[in-house]
Coordinates of C-alpha atoms in Angstrom, one line a residue:
X1 CA -14.6 31.3 12.3
X2 CA -15.8 30.5 15.8
X3 CA -18.5 28.2 14.4
X4 CA -15.9 26.5 12.3
X5 CA -13.6 26.0 15.2
X6 CA -16.4 24.7 17.4
X7 CA -17.4 22.2 14.8
X8 CA -13.9 20.9 14.3
X9 CA -13.4 20.6 18.0
X10 CA -16.6 18.6 18.3
X11 CA -15.3 16.3 15.6
X12 CA -12.0 16.0 17.4
X13 CA -13.6 14.5 20.5
X14 CA -14.9 11.2 19.0
X15 CA -11.7 11.0 16.9
X16 CA -9.6 11.1 20.0
X17 CA -11.9 8.6 21.7
X18 CA -11.5 6.2 18.8
X19 CA -7.7 6.6 18.8
X20 CA -7.5 6.0 22.6
X21 CA -9.8 2.9 22.3
X22 CA -8.0 1.3 19.4
X23 CA -4.5 2.0 20.9
X24 CA -5.6 0.6 24.3
X25 CA -7.0 -2.7 23.0
X26 CA -4.2 -3.2 20.4
X27 CA -1.6 -2.7 23.1
X28 CA -3.3 -5.2 25.4
X29 CA -3.8 -7.7 22.5
X30 CA 0.0 -7.7 21.8
X31 CA 1.8 -10.7 23.3
X32 CA 4.0 -10.1 26.3
X33 CA 3.8 -8.2 29.6
X34 CA 5.6 -5.2 31.1
X35 CA 6.7 -7.5 33.9
X36 CA 7.8 -10.5 31.9
X37 CA 11.5 -9.5 31.8
X38 CA 11.7 -8.9 35.5
X39 CA 13.9 -11.9 36.2
X40 CA 14.1 -11.4 39.9
X41 CA 10.3 -11.6 40.3
X42 CA 8.7 -14.7 41.6
X43 CA 5.2 -15.5 40.4
X44 CA 3.8 -14.3 43.7
X45 CA 5.6 -11.0 43.6
X46 CA 4.5 -10.5 39.9
X47 CA 0.9 -11.0 41.0
X48 CA 1.3 -8.4 43.7
X49 CA 2.9 -5.9 41.2
X50 CA 0.1 -6.6 38.6
X51 CA -2.5 -6.0 41.3
X52 CA -0.8 -2.7 42.2
X53 CA -1.2 -1.4 38.6
X54 CA -4.7 -2.9 38.2
X55 CA -3.7 -5.6 35.7
X56 CA -5.6 -8.2 37.7
X57 CA -8.9 -6.6 36.9
X58 CA -11.1 -7.4 33.8
X59 CA -10.0 -5.6 30.7
X60 CA -13.1 -3.5 30.4
X61 CA -12.6 -2.2 33.9
X62 CA -9.0 -1.3 33.1
X63 CA -10.2 0.5 30.0
X64 CA -12.9 2.5 31.9
X65 CA -10.4 3.5 34.6
X66 CA -7.9 4.6 32.1
X67 CA -10.4 6.7 30.2
X68 CA -11.4 8.3 33.5
X69 CA -7.8 9.2 34.3
X70 CA -7.0 10.5 30.8
X71 CA -10.0 12.9 31.0
X72 CA -8.6 14.1 34.3
X73 CA -5.2 14.7 32.6
X74 CA -3.5 11.8 34.4
X75 CA -1.7 9.4 32.1
X76 CA -0.4 7.3 35.0
X77 CA 3.1 6.2 36.0
X78 CA 5.6 4.5 33.7
X79 CA 5.8 0.8 34.2
X80 CA 9.5 0.7 33.4
X81 CA 10.8 4.0 34.5
X82 CA 9.4 3.6 38.1
X83 CA 10.4 7.1 39.3
X84 CA 8.7 8.9 36.5
X85 CA 5.1 9.6 35.3
X86 CA 4.2 9.6 31.6
X87 CA 3.6 13.3 31.7
X88 CA 7.1 13.8 33.2
X89 CA 8.6 11.8 30.3
X90 CA 6.7 13.8 27.7
X91 CA 7.6 17.2 29.4
X92 CA 11.3 16.3 29.6
X93 CA 11.8 15.1 26.1
X94 CA 9.2 16.7 23.7
X95 CA 11.5 19.7 23.1
X96 CA 14.0 17.8 21.1
X97 CA 11.4 16.1 18.8
X98 CA 9.6 19.5 18.4
X99 CA 12.7 21.4 17.5
X100 CA 13.7 18.7 15.1
X101 CA 10.4 18.4 13.3
X102 CA 9.6 22.1 13.1
X103 CA 13.1 23.0 11.9
X104 CA 12.9 20.3 9.2
X105 CA 9.5 21.5 7.9
X106 CA 10.5 25.2 7.9
X107 CA 13.7 24.4 6.0
X108 CA 11.9 22.1 3.6
X109 CA 9.2 24.7 2.9
X110 CA 11.6 27.5 2.1
X111 CA 13.9 25.4 -0.1
X112 CA 11.1 23.4 -1.7
X113 CA 9.0 26.5 -2.6
X114 CA 12.1 28.2 -4.1
X115 CA 13.1 25.1 -6.2
X116 CA 9.5 24.6 -7.3
X117 CA 9.1 28.1 -8.5
X118 CA 12.5 28.0 -10.3
X119 CA 11.6 24.7 -12.0
X120 CA 8.1 26.1 -13.1
X121 CA 9.6 29.3 -14.5
X122 CA 12.2 27.2 -16.4
X123 CA 9.9 24.4 -17.5
X124 CA 11.4 21.8 -19.7
X125 CA 14.8 23.3 -19.5
X126 CA 18.0 21.9 -17.9
X127 CA 17.4 23.5 -14.4
X128 CA 13.8 22.0 -14.4
X129 CA 15.1 18.5 -15.2
X130 CA 17.9 18.8 -12.7
X131 CA 15.6 20.0 -9.9
X132 CA 13.0 17.4 -10.5
X133 CA 15.6 14.7 -10.8
X134 CA 17.0 15.6 -7.4
X135 CA 13.4 15.7 -6.1
X136 CA 12.8 12.1 -7.3
X137 CA 16.0 11.0 -5.6
X138 CA 15.0 12.7 -2.4
X139 CA 11.7 10.8 -2.4
X140 CA 13.2 7.5 -3.4
X141 CA 16.1 7.3 -0.9
X142 CA 14.9 6.5 2.6
X143 CA 16.2 8.3 5.7
X144 CA 17.9 5.2 7.1
X145 CA 20.2 5.3 4.0
X146 CA 20.7 9.1 3.8
X147 CA 21.5 9.4 7.5
X148 CA 24.5 7.0 7.6
X149 CA 25.9 8.5 4.3
X150 CA 25.8 12.0 5.7
X151 CA 27.3 11.0 9.0
X152 CA 30.1 9.2 7.1
X153 CA 30.8 12.1 4.9
X154 CA 30.4 15.2 7.1
X155 CA 31.0 13.6 10.5
X156 CA 33.7 10.9 9.9
X157 CA 35.5 11.9 6.7
X158 CA 35.4 15.7 6.8
X159 CA 34.9 16.1 10.5
X160 CA 32.8 19.2 10.0
X161 CA 29.7 18.2 12.0
X162 CA 29.0 16.1 15.1
X163 CA 28.0 12.6 14.2
X164 CA 25.6 12.2 17.1
X165 CA 24.2 13.8 20.3
X166 CA 22.3 16.9 21.2
X167 CA 23.2 20.1 23.1
X168 CA 21.5 23.2 24.4
X169 CA 22.7 26.8 24.5
X170 CA 21.1 29.3 26.8
X171 CA 20.3 32.7 25.1
X172 CA 18.5 35.3 27.2
X173 CA 17.4 32.6 29.6
X174 CA 15.9 30.4 26.9
X175 CA 17.3 27.1 25.8
X176 CA 18.1 26.8 22.1
X177 CA 19.6 23.7 20.5
X178 CA 23.2 23.8 19.3
X179 CA 23.1 24.5 15.5
X180 CA 25.9 22.1 14.7
X181 CA 24.1 19.2 16.3
X182 CA 20.9 20.0 14.4
X183 CA 22.3 20.3 10.9
X184 CA 22.6 16.6 10.0
X185 CA 19.3 15.3 11.5
X186 CA 17.3 18.2 10.2
X187 CA 18.8 17.7 6.7
X188 CA 17.9 14.0 6.7
X189 CA 14.4 14.7 7.8
X190 CA 13.9 17.7 5.4
X191 CA 15.3 16.1 2.2
X192 CA 12.2 14.0 1.3
X193 CA 9.9 16.9 2.2
X194 CA 11.9 19.3 0.0
X195 CA 11.4 16.8 -2.9
X196 CA 7.6 16.6 -2.4
X197 CA 7.1 20.3 -1.8
X198 CA 9.1 21.3 -4.8
X199 CA 7.1 19.0 -7.0
X200 CA 3.8 20.3 -5.6
X201 CA 4.8 23.9 -6.0
X202 CA 6.1 23.3 -9.6
X203 CA 2.8 21.7 -10.6
X204 CA 0.7 24.5 -9.0
X205 CA 2.9 27.2 -10.6
X206 CA 2.7 25.8 -14.1
X207 CA -1.1 25.5 -13.9
X208 CA -1.5 29.1 -12.5
X209 CA 1.0 30.6 -15.0
X210 CA -1.2 29.3 -17.8
X211 CA -4.4 30.7 -16.4
X212 CA -6.3 33.6 -18.0
X213 CA -5.8 36.1 -15.2
X214 CA -2.0 35.7 -15.5
X215 CA -2.2 36.2 -19.2
X216 CA -4.2 39.3 -18.6
X217 CA -1.6 40.6 -16.1
X218 CA 1.2 40.0 -18.7
X219 CA -0.9 41.8 -21.4
X220 CA -1.1 44.8 -19.1
X221 CA 2.7 44.9 -19.0
X222 CA 3.2 43.9 -15.4
X223 CA 6.8 42.7 -14.7
X224 CA 7.2 39.0 -14.5
X225 CA 8.5 39.0 -10.9
X226 CA 5.4 40.9 -9.8
X227 CA 3.1 38.5 -11.5
X228 CA 4.9 35.5 -9.9
X229 CA 5.0 37.1 -6.4
X230 CA 1.5 38.7 -6.2
X231 CA -0.6 36.5 -8.5
X232 CA 0.9 33.1 -9.2
X233 CA 2.7 32.1 -6.0
X234 CA -0.3 32.7 -3.7
X235 CA -2.5 30.4 -5.7
X236 CA 0.2 27.9 -6.4
X237 CA 1.0 27.2 -2.7
X238 CA -2.6 26.4 -1.8
X239 CA -2.0 22.6 -2.3
X240 CA 1.1 23.0 -0.2
X241 CA -0.9 24.4 2.7
X242 CA -3.1 21.4 2.7
X243 CA -0.1 19.1 2.6
X244 CA 1.8 20.9 5.4
X245 CA -0.6 19.9 8.2
X246 CA -0.2 16.1 7.8
X247 CA 3.5 16.7 6.8
X248 CA 4.3 18.5 10.1
X249 CA 2.6 15.8 12.0
X250 CA 4.4 13.1 10.0
X251 CA 7.8 14.8 10.7
X252 CA 7.1 15.1 14.4
X253 CA 6.0 11.5 14.7
X254 CA 8.2 10.0 12.0
X255 CA 11.6 11.1 13.3
X256 CA 12.0 7.8 15.3
X257 CA 14.6 6.4 13.0
X258 CA 16.5 9.7 12.8
X259 CA 16.5 10.1 16.6
X260 CA 17.8 6.5 16.9
X261 CA 20.6 7.0 14.4
X262 CA 21.8 10.3 15.8
X263 CA 21.3 9.2 19.4
X264 CA 18.9 12.1 20.2
X265 CA 17.1 12.3 23.5
X266 CA 13.7 12.8 21.9
X267 CA 10.3 11.1 22.3
X268 CA 11.1 8.6 19.6
X269 CA 13.6 6.8 21.8
X270 CA 11.1 6.4 24.6
X271 CA 8.4 5.3 22.2
X272 CA 10.5 2.5 20.6
X273 CA 11.8 1.3 24.0
X274 CA 8.4 1.5 25.6
X275 CA 6.7 -0.4 22.8
X276 CA 9.3 -3.2 22.9
X277 CA 9.1 -3.5 26.7
X278 CA 5.3 -3.3 26.7
X279 CA 5.3 -0.1 28.8
X280 CA 1.6 0.4 28.1
X281 CA 1.1 3.7 29.9
X282 CA 4.1 5.5 28.1
X283 CA 3.0 4.2 24.7
X284 CA -0.6 5.2 25.3
X285 CA 0.5 8.7 26.5
X286 CA 2.6 9.2 23.4
X287 CA -0.1 8.0 21.0
X288 CA -2.6 10.5 22.6
X289 CA 0.0 13.3 22.5
X290 CA 0.8 12.7 18.8
X291 CA -2.9 12.3 17.9
X292 CA -3.7 15.6 19.5
X293 CA -0.8 17.2 17.7
X294 CA -2.0 15.9 14.3
X295 CA -5.5 17.2 14.9
X296 CA -4.2 20.7 15.9
X297 CA -1.8 20.9 12.9
X298 CA -4.5 19.9 10.5
X299 CA -6.8 22.5 12.0
X300 CA -4.2 25.2 11.6
X301 CA -3.6 24.1 7.9
X302 CA -7.4 24.4 7.2
X303 CA -7.4 27.9 8.7
X304 CA -4.4 29.0 6.7
X305 CA -6.0 27.6 3.5
X306 CA -9.1 29.7 4.2
X307 CA -7.1 32.8 4.9
X308 CA -5.1 32.4 1.6
X309 CA -8.1 31.6 -0.6
X310 CA -11.1 33.9 -0.2
X311 CA -13.3 31.4 -2.2
X312 CA -13.1 29.0 0.7
X313 CA -16.1 29.5 3.0
X314 CA -15.4 28.2 6.5
X315 CA -19.1 28.2 7.2

């Protein structure tokens, strides 16, 4: 296991280097400047400000200095939020995005596995058609359509849930998000994942239920629920484990639209605003943060896969 982890970490280093390099030069190749909208700046003042942040140096020098600072753990100051560093922005806002993404993937996994198992056990029956029909709808309808519809129904018409905003409740000294504020955005994020997970589990379950060892277990007289729980489900969710790593990362990084619609103070808001305003340091910091998160989640998914399937040899 240690050898496997070491090898994956060694692969992660050039991957992160490539991500930082591509993001740096793509950001600098984009038209515009972080100081172009500063109306009160004269050209002379703008030159002084650019010199302060090192933008008057050759691009390769800026790149080298940025790499040096990143290795030291310094992502620099924000060019737009002058009183904050990039690390401060990440530290103050990551919790909302993290709670949102993790809650969505946990809810989607539980509901998706349940629906997938039910559909597989009732294959080609009405409940199977209904479940898969809902799954297709969940995949086809984008979040920017689902979100306003749910806000209109549960927020405006029924008045059951808050239409926007985020709140914290302190329990035993720990901050937990208000459940009512979470329900709608988590539902919007989870719906497409429920659809995909239920289809994955259904396909895996159908394949496993037709395998020889399941037939043998039935021939021995084992109850169906025991066959499903101990033999079929474990093998059927293996594709799901592989999917969950990128899916978690996708939810954590792909909640930008949801955060915008529900006015949530997460990282997505800063990412969009910073990209539009060419706040290079904030965008770079978030790209590095999300890239590291994706690598870690994929590593965890691989380790879980190996733990569930003894045929997988990490070495």
